[in-house]
């Protein structure tokens, strides 16, 4: 038999005058809030898990759009420089796109054209590379023979016949011919995205700030926009100058050493240096292979990568920290995770975009608040605001200017 008292039916009488209405239990409200937070967190986790696969499957659309937006954000200071001198927005946007296109064409011409000639020479110079590596190959064969002899005395393995099938690789010209229309369409689409983003940047930013319901919201929006533009353009501009200088020094030293196409190698070094950690390693390996095709032995072929690695160590440990400063300091762990993620999603292009995208996401989270997982599990918090408020004056000036305009 249930000993709990039955709930009265019908409307409940109002409490007597002067008495407070019964309040709901605090525990019930807390449980409801945590349930809603749990559902929100679960939905967010599911969305985060699904986004990478959507980005991979839709790479033909998301990749050029993302790359174009990152480049456009980096070009915003140049756009505003033109606008401050009375240039109309559309003309200023066109000039920015034209400058970027000229730099890109020069980089492609200085890297891709000589690279095609180098690839064409690979079959011809493979005997030279083999003769340069002959001492290393002999050492490897002797070691392999010794290990095989030891294993044959310990374990008896059945003899099997293996068939090796070698496929003829496609030619560079055939590869370029088949992929050129697709690349040109994506390039044209990206240029259009950059142009229209820059052409409507001033009006879009003004509308975004003015449409906020409160002055505090407008101030926060202006600060976030300004911080994203400043951080992205500062990083890409500074790193571009550093990489071009590093590539120029490398090309000059390789020219003194007598290595063919030094400008191409300098360009490869400059481009790959945008990829943290992995880019310099790839540059060193390519320089070693190129040295094998030019110099008579493996020891001489080690000179180009050794010179580049020395320059890179000076740049990475002294020059870049001194110029960039603590303003754009990012955790190496975060850089590695971002590099691994975007490389998995979009390959080499994703690796080039990894750090700029990390800076944009970090800047937005710094203002909006980051998910506080520990607070959610052990306390009541779900967001931690670690906003960087040193740019409040810039945000306030932007709000006043946009509202006045």
mmCIF file of C-alpha atoms in Angstrom:
data_model
loop_
_atom_site.group_PDB
_atom_site.id
_atom_site.type_symbol
_atom_site.label_atom_id
_atom_site.label_comp_id
_atom_site.label_asym_id
_atom_site.label_seq_id
_atom_site.Cartn_x
_atom_site.Cartn_y
_atom_site.Cartn_z
ATOM 1 C CA UNK A 1 0.000 0.000 0.000
ATOM 2 C CA UNK A 2 1.308 3.415 -0.958
ATOM 3 C CA UNK A 3 1.785 5.517 2.172
ATOM 4 C CA UNK A 4 2.467 8.757 0.239
ATOM 5 C CA UNK A 5 -0.290 11.380 0.611
ATOM 6 C CA UNK A 6 -2.473 11.880 -2.465
ATOM 7 C CA UNK A 7 -2.166 15.153 -4.349
ATOM 8 C CA UNK A 8 -5.327 17.280 -4.062
ATOM 9 C CA UNK A 9 -7.289 17.686 -7.300
ATOM 10 C CA UNK A 10 -8.698 20.899 -8.721
ATOM 11 C CA UNK A 11 -7.411 24.464 -8.443
ATOM 12 C CA UNK A 12 -5.247 25.207 -5.467
ATOM 13 C CA UNK A 13 -6.258 28.041 -3.142
ATOM 14 C CA UNK A 14 -4.127 31.160 -3.244
ATOM 15 C CA UNK A 15 -1.791 31.653 -0.304
ATOM 16 C CA UNK A 16 -3.054 33.970 2.423
ATOM 17 C CA UNK A 17 -2.202 37.619 2.123
ATOM 18 C CA UNK A 18 1.275 38.435 3.359
ATOM 19 C CA UNK A 19 2.643 34.934 2.688
ATOM 20 C CA UNK A 20 5.091 34.249 -0.112
ATOM 21 C CA UNK A 21 4.195 31.794 -2.863
ATOM 22 C CA UNK A 22 5.967 28.426 -2.629
ATOM 23 C CA UNK A 23 9.240 28.457 -4.566
ATOM 24 C CA UNK A 24 10.432 25.505 -6.677
ATOM 25 C CA UNK A 25 13.224 23.482 -5.233
ATOM 26 C CA UNK A 26 16.714 24.726 -6.057
ATOM 27 C CA UNK A 27 17.841 21.202 -6.805
ATOM 28 C CA UNK A 28 15.193 20.772 -9.515
ATOM 29 C CA UNK A 29 16.268 23.994 -11.248
ATOM 30 C CA UNK A 30 19.923 22.976 -11.101
ATOM 31 C CA UNK A 31 19.141 19.540 -12.517
ATOM 32 C CA UNK A 32 17.119 21.070 -15.339
ATOM 33 C CA UNK A 33 19.888 23.534 -16.207
ATOM 34 C CA UNK A 34 22.522 20.809 -16.202
ATOM 35 C CA UNK A 35 20.285 18.604 -18.353
ATOM 36 C CA UNK A 36 19.938 21.387 -20.915
ATOM 37 C CA UNK A 37 23.690 22.001 -20.765
ATOM 38 C CA UNK A 38 24.319 18.268 -21.239
ATOM 39 C CA UNK A 39 22.060 18.161 -24.306
ATOM 40 C CA UNK A 40 23.765 21.259 -25.723
ATOM 41 C CA UNK A 41 27.210 19.799 -25.096
ATOM 42 C CA UNK A 42 26.216 16.478 -26.687
ATOM 43 C CA UNK A 43 24.848 18.234 -29.766
ATOM 44 C CA UNK A 44 28.011 20.347 -29.990
ATOM 45 C CA UNK A 45 30.231 17.266 -29.771
ATOM 46 C CA UNK A 46 28.206 15.555 -32.504
ATOM 47 C CA UNK A 47 28.492 18.645 -34.693
ATOM 48 C CA UNK A 48 32.241 18.860 -34.119
ATOM 49 C CA UNK A 49 32.647 15.190 -35.041
ATOM 50 C CA UNK A 50 30.568 15.584 -38.211
ATOM 51 C CA UNK A 51 32.185 18.810 -39.482
ATOM 52 C CA UNK A 52 35.575 17.302 -40.545
ATOM 53 C CA UNK A 53 33.909 14.659 -42.725
ATOM 54 C CA UNK A 54 31.667 17.289 -44.302
ATOM 55 C CA UNK A 55 34.722 19.459 -45.016
ATOM 56 C CA UNK A 56 36.552 16.530 -46.630
ATOM 57 C CA UNK A 57 33.632 15.521 -48.807
ATOM 58 C CA UNK A 58 32.920 19.111 -49.819
ATOM 59 C CA UNK A 59 36.554 20.104 -50.334
ATOM 60 C CA UNK A 60 35.900 21.340 -53.875
ATOM 61 C CA UNK A 61 33.683 24.056 -52.393
ATOM 62 C CA UNK A 62 34.956 24.633 -48.850
ATOM 63 C CA UNK A 63 38.682 24.671 -49.674
ATOM 64 C CA UNK A 64 38.726 27.553 -52.208
ATOM 65 C CA UNK A 65 36.193 29.522 -50.144
ATOM 66 C CA UNK A 66 38.189 29.145 -46.928
ATOM 67 C CA UNK A 67 41.493 29.964 -48.611
ATOM 68 C CA UNK A 68 39.926 33.002 -50.298
ATOM 69 C CA UNK A 69 38.464 34.288 -47.014
ATOM 70 C CA UNK A 70 41.803 33.913 -45.209
ATOM 71 C CA UNK A 71 43.589 35.802 -48.003
ATOM 72 C CA UNK A 72 40.869 38.462 -48.071
ATOM 73 C CA UNK A 73 41.119 39.023 -44.306
ATOM 74 C CA UNK A 74 44.885 39.410 -44.680
ATOM 75 C CA UNK A 75 44.328 42.000 -47.461
ATOM 76 C CA UNK A 76 41.920 44.131 -45.403
ATOM 77 C CA UNK A 77 44.659 46.505 -44.094
ATOM 78 C CA UNK A 78 45.766 47.159 -47.693
ATOM 79 C CA UNK A 79 42.126 47.785 -48.662
ATOM 80 C CA UNK A 80 41.681 50.258 -45.793
ATOM 81 C CA UNK A 81 44.937 51.976 -46.783
ATOM 82 C CA UNK A 82 43.535 52.599 -50.262
ATOM 83 C CA UNK A 83 40.174 53.735 -48.883
ATOM 84 C CA UNK A 84 41.787 56.244 -46.516
ATOM 85 C CA UNK A 85 43.295 57.875 -49.586
ATOM 86 C CA UNK A 86 39.933 58.329 -51.255
ATOM 87 C CA UNK A 87 39.919 55.251 -53.494
ATOM 88 C CA UNK A 88 36.381 53.812 -53.904
ATOM 89 C CA UNK A 89 35.765 50.439 -52.284
ATOM 90 C CA UNK A 90 35.337 48.459 -55.502
ATOM 91 C CA UNK A 91 38.407 49.992 -57.121
ATOM 92 C CA UNK A 92 40.427 49.410 -53.936
ATOM 93 C CA UNK A 93 39.263 45.792 -53.866
ATOM 94 C CA UNK A 94 40.270 45.365 -57.500
ATOM 95 C CA UNK A 95 43.714 46.788 -56.806
ATOM 96 C CA UNK A 96 44.179 44.407 -53.864
ATOM 97 C CA UNK A 97 43.199 41.417 -56.001
ATOM 98 C CA UNK A 98 45.510 42.582 -58.796
ATOM 99 C CA UNK A 99 48.484 42.926 -56.424
ATOM 100 C CA UNK A 100 47.833 39.494 -54.943
ATOM 101 C CA UNK A 101 47.462 37.956 -58.399
ATOM 102 C CA UNK A 102 50.746 39.460 -59.598
ATOM 103 C CA UNK A 103 52.589 38.071 -56.552
ATOM 104 C CA UNK A 104 50.993 34.648 -57.045
ATOM 105 C CA UNK A 105 51.873 34.554 -60.765
ATOM 106 C CA UNK A 106 55.481 35.495 -60.019
ATOM 107 C CA UNK A 107 55.726 32.776 -57.343
ATOM 108 C CA UNK A 108 54.210 30.135 -59.620
ATOM 109 C CA UNK A 109 56.428 31.111 -62.555
ATOM 110 C CA UNK A 110 59.591 31.037 -60.441
ATOM 111 C CA UNK A 111 58.796 27.655 -58.882
ATOM 112 C CA UNK A 112 56.610 25.569 -61.181
ATOM 113 C CA UNK A 113 58.340 26.178 -64.521
ATOM 114 C CA UNK A 114 61.855 25.256 -63.344
ATOM 115 C CA UNK A 115 60.394 22.353 -61.336
ATOM 116 C CA UNK A 116 58.962 20.871 -64.523
ATOM 117 C CA UNK A 117 62.443 20.944 -66.080
ATOM 118 C CA UNK A 118 63.929 19.291 -62.978
ATOM 119 C CA UNK A 119 61.336 16.521 -63.022
ATOM 120 C CA UNK A 120 62.049 15.916 -66.709
ATOM 121 C CA UNK A 121 65.750 15.480 -65.859
ATOM 122 C CA UNK A 122 65.130 12.905 -63.098
ATOM 123 C CA UNK A 123 65.276 9.786 -65.358
ATOM 124 C CA UNK A 124 68.444 11.095 -66.986
ATOM 125 C CA UNK A 125 70.201 11.838 -63.684
ATOM 126 C CA UNK A 126 69.092 8.799 -61.725
ATOM 127 C CA UNK A 127 72.390 6.984 -62.487
ATOM 128 C CA UNK A 128 74.250 9.989 -61.050
ATOM 129 C CA UNK A 129 72.096 9.894 -57.917
ATOM 130 C CA UNK A 130 72.666 6.151 -57.611
ATOM 131 C CA UNK A 131 76.426 6.532 -57.935
ATOM 132 C CA UNK A 132 76.419 9.299 -55.313
ATOM 133 C CA UNK A 133 74.449 7.093 -52.937
ATOM 134 C CA UNK A 134 76.452 3.966 -53.725
ATOM 135 C CA UNK A 135 78.437 3.953 -50.432
ATOM 136 C CA UNK A 136 75.229 4.316 -48.447
ATOM 137 C CA UNK A 137 73.530 1.604 -50.514
ATOM 138 C CA UNK A 138 76.484 -0.744 -50.047
ATOM 139 C CA UNK A 139 76.332 -0.205 -46.293
ATOM 140 C CA UNK A 140 72.608 -0.905 -46.319
ATOM 141 C CA UNK A 141 73.062 -4.077 -48.417
ATOM 142 C CA UNK A 142 75.775 -5.346 -46.078
ATOM 143 C CA UNK A 143 73.601 -4.652 -43.041
ATOM 144 C CA UNK A 144 70.585 -6.276 -44.669
ATOM 145 C CA UNK A 145 72.644 -9.332 -45.598
ATOM 146 C CA UNK A 146 73.965 -9.628 -42.050
ATOM 147 C CA UNK A 147 70.472 -9.342 -40.522
ATOM 148 C CA UNK A 148 69.099 -11.854 -43.032
ATOM 149 C CA UNK A 149 71.852 -14.317 -42.175
ATOM 150 C CA UNK A 150 71.129 -14.021 -38.458
ATOM 151 C CA UNK A 151 67.397 -14.479 -39.003
ATOM 152 C CA UNK A 152 67.933 -17.484 -41.266
ATOM 153 C CA UNK A 153 69.765 -19.209 -38.427
ATOM 154 C CA UNK A 154 66.952 -18.524 -35.993
ATOM 155 C CA UNK A 155 63.789 -18.842 -38.064
ATOM 156 C CA UNK A 156 63.220 -20.912 -41.193
ATOM 157 C CA UNK A 157 60.937 -19.049 -43.557
ATOM 158 C CA UNK A 158 59.367 -20.621 -46.646
ATOM 159 C CA UNK A 159 60.538 -19.301 -49.987
ATOM 160 C CA UNK A 160 57.839 -17.428 -51.816
ATOM 161 C CA UNK A 161 57.803 -15.882 -55.235
ATOM 162 C CA UNK A 162 56.688 -12.298 -55.464
ATOM 163 C CA UNK A 163 55.679 -10.496 -58.610
ATOM 164 C CA UNK A 164 56.556 -6.824 -58.757
ATOM 165 C CA UNK A 165 54.432 -4.695 -61.009
ATOM 166 C CA UNK A 166 55.747 -1.296 -62.006
ATOM 167 C CA UNK A 167 53.328 1.209 -63.428
ATOM 168 C CA UNK A 168 54.492 3.991 -65.654
ATOM 169 C CA UNK A 169 53.824 7.324 -63.950
ATOM 170 C CA UNK A 170 51.842 9.965 -65.730
ATOM 171 C CA UNK A 171 53.790 12.774 -67.315
ATOM 172 C CA UNK A 172 53.805 16.228 -65.782
ATOM 173 C CA UNK A 173 52.351 17.747 -68.932
ATOM 174 C CA UNK A 174 49.517 15.212 -68.953
ATOM 175 C CA UNK A 175 48.831 15.844 -65.285
ATOM 176 C CA UNK A 176 48.746 19.612 -65.795
ATOM 177 C CA UNK A 177 46.560 19.280 -68.873
ATOM 178 C CA UNK A 178 43.986 17.152 -67.065
ATOM 179 C CA UNK A 179 43.905 19.240 -63.889
ATOM 180 C CA UNK A 180 44.360 22.727 -65.358
ATOM 181 C CA UNK A 181 40.661 23.427 -66.174
ATOM 182 C CA UNK A 182 39.577 22.423 -62.676
ATOM 183 C CA UNK A 183 42.331 24.492 -61.059
ATOM 184 C CA UNK A 184 41.530 27.522 -63.211
ATOM 185 C CA UNK A 185 37.847 27.344 -62.259
ATOM 186 C CA UNK A 186 38.711 27.144 -58.558
ATOM 187 C CA UNK A 187 41.209 30.001 -58.900
ATOM 188 C CA UNK A 188 38.672 32.202 -60.678
ATOM 189 C CA UNK A 189 36.048 31.395 -58.045
ATOM 190 C CA UNK A 190 38.504 32.226 -55.243
ATOM 191 C CA UNK A 191 39.419 35.550 -56.854
ATOM 192 C CA UNK A 192 35.729 36.448 -57.111
ATOM 193 C CA UNK A 193 35.226 35.617 -53.420
ATOM 194 C CA UNK A 194 38.210 37.802 -52.476
ATOM 195 C CA UNK A 195 37.005 40.702 -54.620
ATOM 196 C CA UNK A 196 33.402 40.739 -53.390
ATOM 197 C CA UNK A 197 34.481 40.240 -49.769
ATOM 198 C CA UNK A 198 36.824 43.222 -49.962
ATOM 199 C CA UNK A 199 34.398 45.354 -51.985
ATOM 200 C CA UNK A 200 31.687 44.931 -49.364
ATOM 201 C CA UNK A 201 33.956 44.848 -46.319
ATOM 202 C CA UNK A 202 33.384 48.396 -45.068
ATOM 203 C CA UNK A 203 29.604 48.283 -45.461
ATOM 204 C CA UNK A 204 29.412 44.754 -44.032
ATOM 205 C CA UNK A 205 31.431 45.672 -40.954
ATOM 206 C CA UNK A 206 29.374 48.813 -40.372
ATOM 207 C CA UNK A 207 26.101 46.901 -40.703
ATOM 208 C CA UNK A 208 27.309 44.173 -38.357
ATOM 209 C CA UNK A 209 28.312 46.658 -35.647
ATOM 210 C CA UNK A 210 25.324 49.006 -35.968
ATOM 211 C CA UNK A 211 22.814 46.136 -35.929
ATOM 212 C CA UNK A 212 23.807 45.123 -32.396
ATOM 213 C CA UNK A 213 21.081 45.799 -29.865
ATOM 214 C CA UNK A 214 23.335 47.334 -27.228
ATOM 215 C CA UNK A 215 26.429 49.470 -27.131
ATOM 216 C CA UNK A 216 28.271 46.717 -25.243
ATOM 217 C CA UNK A 217 27.386 44.215 -27.975
ATOM 218 C CA UNK A 218 28.539 46.630 -30.664
ATOM 219 C CA UNK A 219 31.795 47.203 -28.791
ATOM 220 C CA UNK A 220 32.436 43.468 -28.463
ATOM 221 C CA UNK A 221 31.656 42.879 -32.148
ATOM 222 C CA UNK A 222 33.963 45.692 -33.243
ATOM 223 C CA UNK A 223 36.735 44.404 -30.999
ATOM 224 C CA UNK A 224 36.442 40.853 -32.337
ATOM 225 C CA UNK A 225 36.449 42.005 -35.977
ATOM 226 C CA UNK A 226 39.451 44.241 -35.390
ATOM 227 C CA UNK A 227 41.368 41.542 -33.528
ATOM 228 C CA UNK A 228 40.713 38.922 -36.231
ATOM 229 C CA UNK A 229 41.896 41.282 -38.980
ATOM 230 C CA UNK A 230 44.929 42.487 -37.015
ATOM 231 C CA UNK A 231 46.042 39.022 -35.891
ATOM 232 C CA UNK A 232 45.595 37.375 -39.305
ATOM 233 C CA UNK A 233 47.137 40.164 -41.369
ATOM 234 C CA UNK A 234 50.007 40.648 -38.903
ATOM 235 C CA UNK A 235 50.864 36.953 -38.903
ATOM 236 C CA UNK A 236 50.612 36.427 -42.662
ATOM 237 C CA UNK A 237 52.370 39.695 -43.496
ATOM 238 C CA UNK A 238 55.218 39.101 -41.055
ATOM 239 C CA UNK A 239 55.673 35.442 -41.941
ATOM 240 C CA UNK A 240 55.604 36.290 -45.658
ATOM 241 C CA UNK A 241 58.421 38.819 -45.255
ATOM 242 C CA UNK A 242 60.432 36.346 -43.153
ATOM 243 C CA UNK A 243 59.879 33.460 -45.575
ATOM 244 C CA UNK A 244 60.759 35.537 -48.633
ATOM 245 C CA UNK A 245 63.946 36.717 -46.900
ATOM 246 C CA UNK A 246 64.818 33.140 -45.937
ATOM 247 C CA UNK A 247 64.151 31.927 -49.466
ATOM 248 C CA UNK A 248 66.223 34.761 -50.941
ATOM 249 C CA UNK A 249 69.211 34.010 -48.708
ATOM 250 C CA UNK A 250 68.946 30.307 -49.516
ATOM 251 C CA UNK A 251 68.795 31.027 -53.255
ATOM 252 C CA UNK A 252 71.800 33.348 -53.046
ATOM 253 C CA UNK A 253 73.928 30.768 -51.204
ATOM 254 C CA UNK A 254 72.866 27.973 -53.576
ATOM 255 C CA UNK A 255 73.784 30.198 -56.527
ATOM 256 C CA UNK A 256 77.248 30.670 -54.992
ATOM 257 C CA UNK A 257 77.528 26.882 -54.636
ATOM 258 C CA UNK A 258 76.720 26.406 -58.321
ATOM 259 C CA UNK A 259 73.360 24.647 -57.872
ATOM 260 C CA UNK A 260 70.970 24.840 -60.802
ATOM 261 C CA UNK A 261 67.758 26.942 -60.547
ATOM 262 C CA UNK A 262 68.538 28.653 -57.221
ATOM 263 C CA UNK A 263 65.450 30.878 -57.530
ATOM 264 C CA UNK A 264 63.235 27.792 -57.694
ATOM 265 C CA UNK A 265 64.809 26.339 -54.548
ATOM 266 C CA UNK A 266 64.421 29.659 -52.756
ATOM 267 C CA UNK A 267 60.745 29.719 -53.710
ATOM 268 C CA UNK A 268 60.221 26.147 -52.506
ATOM 269 C CA UNK A 269 61.868 26.999 -49.190
ATOM 270 C CA UNK A 270 59.711 30.139 -48.804
ATOM 271 C CA UNK A 271 56.430 28.325 -49.552
ATOM 272 C CA UNK A 272 57.120 25.240 -47.434
ATOM 273 C CA UNK A 273 58.193 27.397 -44.506
ATOM 274 C CA UNK A 274 54.533 28.401 -44.082
ATOM 275 C CA UNK A 275 53.964 24.841 -42.801
ATOM 276 C CA UNK A 276 55.310 24.634 -39.241
ATOM 277 C CA UNK A 277 57.726 21.809 -38.393
ATOM 278 C CA UNK A 278 56.967 19.633 -41.438
ATOM 279 C CA UNK A 279 57.721 22.278 -44.085
ATOM 280 C CA UNK A 280 61.415 22.760 -43.198
ATOM 281 C CA UNK A 281 61.888 18.971 -43.043
ATOM 282 C CA UNK A 282 60.424 18.599 -46.542
ATOM 283 C CA UNK A 283 62.628 21.461 -47.794
ATOM 284 C CA UNK A 284 65.747 19.782 -46.409
ATOM 285 C CA UNK A 285 64.887 16.452 -48.042
ATOM 286 C CA UNK A 286 64.183 18.094 -51.412
ATOM 287 C CA UNK A 287 67.438 20.058 -51.234
ATOM 288 C CA UNK A 288 69.342 16.856 -50.488
ATOM 289 C CA UNK A 289 67.785 15.093 -53.477
ATOM 290 C CA UNK A 290 68.498 18.113 -55.674
ATOM 291 C CA UNK A 291 72.084 18.138 -54.433
ATOM 292 C CA UNK A 292 72.461 14.472 -55.400
ATOM 293 C CA UNK A 293 71.467 15.403 -58.949
ATOM 294 C CA UNK A 294 74.136 18.123 -59.138
ATOM 295 C CA UNK A 295 77.082 17.305 -56.857
ATOM 296 C CA UNK A 296 79.402 14.325 -57.282
ATOM 297 C CA UNK A 297 78.930 12.575 -53.913
ATOM 298 C CA UNK A 298 76.533 12.349 -51.001
ATOM 299 C CA UNK A 299 78.722 14.447 -48.686
ATOM 300 C CA UNK A 300 78.675 17.385 -51.085
ATOM 301 C CA UNK A 301 74.912 16.912 -51.562
ATOM 302 C CA UNK A 302 74.449 17.389 -47.802
ATOM 303 C CA UNK A 303 75.775 20.944 -48.028
ATOM 304 C CA UNK A 304 72.571 22.642 -49.395
ATOM 305 C CA UNK A 305 70.221 21.144 -46.749
ATOM 306 C CA UNK A 306 72.799 21.818 -44.015
ATOM 307 C CA UNK A 307 72.990 25.492 -45.003
ATOM 308 C CA UNK A 308 69.201 25.783 -45.159
ATOM 309 C CA UNK A 309 68.729 24.082 -41.779
ATOM 310 C CA UNK A 310 71.244 26.471 -40.222
ATOM 311 C CA UNK A 311 69.379 29.471 -41.631
ATOM 312 C CA UNK A 312 66.058 28.029 -40.517
ATOM 313 C CA UNK A 313 67.256 27.464 -36.949
ATOM 314 C CA UNK A 314 68.355 31.093 -36.706
ATOM 315 C CA UNK A 315 65.049 32.275 -38.183
ATOM 316 C CA UNK A 316 62.813 30.052 -36.049
ATOM 317 C CA UNK A 317 64.580 30.611 -32.735
ATOM 318 C CA UNK A 318 65.640 34.261 -32.945
ATOM 319 C CA UNK A 319 64.230 36.259 -35.865
ATOM 320 C CA UNK A 320 60.575 35.178 -35.815
ATOM 321 C CA UNK A 321 60.104 35.370 -32.009
ATOM 322 C CA UNK A 322 61.777 38.791 -31.949
ATOM 323 C CA UNK A 323 59.616 40.223 -34.774
ATOM 324 C CA UNK A 324 56.286 38.549 -34.058
ATOM 325 C CA UNK A 325 56.636 38.942 -30.285
ATOM 326 C CA UNK A 326 54.334 37.570 -27.639
ATOM 327 C CA UNK A 327 51.174 38.935 -29.228
ATOM 328 C CA UNK A 328 50.773 35.967 -31.571
ATOM 329 C CA UNK A 329 52.329 33.335 -29.351
ATOM 330 C CA UNK A 330 50.478 30.044 -29.825
ATOM 331 C CA UNK A 331 50.972 26.772 -28.029
ATOM 332 C CA UNK A 332 53.095 24.319 -30.067
ATOM 333 C CA UNK A 333 50.604 21.592 -29.134
ATOM 334 C CA UNK A 334 47.746 23.630 -30.621
ATOM 335 C CA UNK A 335 49.798 24.197 -33.794
ATOM 336 C CA UNK A 336 50.525 20.467 -34.143
ATOM 337 C CA UNK A 337 46.865 19.544 -33.617
ATOM 338 C CA UNK A 338 45.705 22.175 -36.115
ATOM 339 C CA UNK A 339 48.378 21.090 -38.606
ATOM 340 C CA UNK A 340 47.401 17.432 -38.285
ATOM 341 C CA UNK A 341 43.675 18.194 -38.548
ATOM 342 C CA UNK A 342 43.769 20.458 -41.603
ATOM 343 C CA UNK A 343 46.353 18.248 -43.346
ATOM 344 C CA UNK A 344 44.003 15.300 -42.907
ATOM 345 C CA UNK A 345 41.033 17.322 -44.176
ATOM 346 C CA UNK A 346 42.598 19.187 -47.143
ATOM 347 C CA UNK A 347 46.129 17.871 -47.617
ATOM 348 C CA UNK A 348 48.988 20.257 -48.349
ATOM 349 C CA UNK A 349 46.709 23.268 -48.836
ATOM 350 C CA UNK A 350 45.119 22.554 -45.466
ATOM 351 C CA UNK A 351 48.578 22.470 -43.890
ATOM 352 C CA UNK A 352 49.296 25.925 -45.355
ATOM 353 C CA UNK A 353 46.026 27.246 -43.884
ATOM 354 C CA UNK A 354 46.412 25.543 -40.502
ATOM 355 C CA UNK A 355 48.041 28.372 -38.544
ATOM 356 C CA UNK A 356 45.934 31.264 -39.987
ATOM 357 C CA UNK A 357 42.739 29.325 -39.260
ATOM 358 C CA UNK A 358 44.004 28.558 -35.754
ATOM 359 C CA UNK A 359 44.656 32.274 -35.177
ATOM 360 C CA UNK A 360 41.149 33.206 -36.376
ATOM 361 C CA UNK A 361 39.461 30.573 -34.193
ATOM 362 C CA UNK A 362 41.600 31.470 -31.181
ATOM 363 C CA UNK A 363 40.794 35.176 -31.554
ATOM 364 C CA UNK A 364 37.040 34.545 -31.777
ATOM 365 C CA UNK A 365 37.059 32.166 -28.804
ATOM 366 C CA UNK A 366 39.101 34.651 -26.783
ATOM 367 C CA UNK A 367 36.262 37.165 -27.084
ATOM 368 C CA UNK A 368 33.220 34.860 -27.071
ATOM 369 C CA UNK A 369 34.498 32.425 -24.442
ATOM 370 C CA UNK A 370 35.829 28.899 -24.719
ATOM 371 C CA UNK A 371 33.951 25.774 -23.578
ATOM 372 C CA UNK A 372 34.784 25.096 -19.930
ATOM 373 C CA UNK A 373 34.662 21.296 -19.862
ATOM 374 C CA UNK A 374 36.124 21.039 -16.357
ATOM 375 C CA UNK A 375 33.639 23.606 -15.068
ATOM 376 C CA UNK A 376 30.782 21.721 -16.694
ATOM 377 C CA UNK A 377 31.827 18.418 -15.145
ATOM 378 C CA UNK A 378 32.674 19.597 -11.649
ATOM 379 C CA UNK A 379 30.918 22.970 -11.273
ATOM 380 C CA UNK A 380 28.245 24.891 -13.148
ATOM 381 C CA UNK A 381 30.236 26.765 -15.789
ATOM 382 C CA UNK A 382 30.038 26.098 -19.507
ATOM 383 C CA UNK A 383 32.070 29.013 -20.935
ATOM 384 C CA UNK A 384 35.250 30.686 -19.786
ATOM 385 C CA UNK A 385 35.834 34.234 -20.959
ATOM 386 C CA UNK A 386 39.496 34.873 -21.484
ATOM 387 C CA UNK A 387 38.958 37.887 -23.728
ATOM 388 C CA UNK A 388 41.883 40.022 -24.696
ATOM 389 C CA UNK A 389 40.709 43.523 -23.844
ATOM 390 C CA UNK A 390 43.812 45.425 -24.800
ATOM 391 C CA UNK A 391 42.120 46.530 -28.035
ATOM 392 C CA UNK A 392 39.020 48.028 -26.389
ATOM 393 C CA UNK A 393 40.060 51.532 -27.444
ATOM 394 C CA UNK A 394 40.251 50.432 -31.089
ATOM 395 C CA UNK A 395 36.863 48.740 -30.822
ATOM 396 C CA UNK A 396 35.317 51.814 -29.180
ATOM 397 C CA UNK A 397 36.711 54.037 -31.931
ATOM 398 C CA UNK A 398 35.324 51.697 -34.595
ATOM 399 C CA UNK A 399 31.876 51.685 -32.968
ATOM 400 C CA UNK A 400 31.760 55.477 -32.735
ATOM 401 C CA UNK A 401 32.939 55.864 -36.336
ATOM 402 C CA UNK A 402 30.410 53.356 -37.694
ATOM 403 C CA UNK A 403 27.530 54.754 -35.690
ATOM 404 C CA UNK A 404 28.462 58.281 -36.704
ATOM 405 C CA UNK A 405 28.636 57.221 -40.325
#
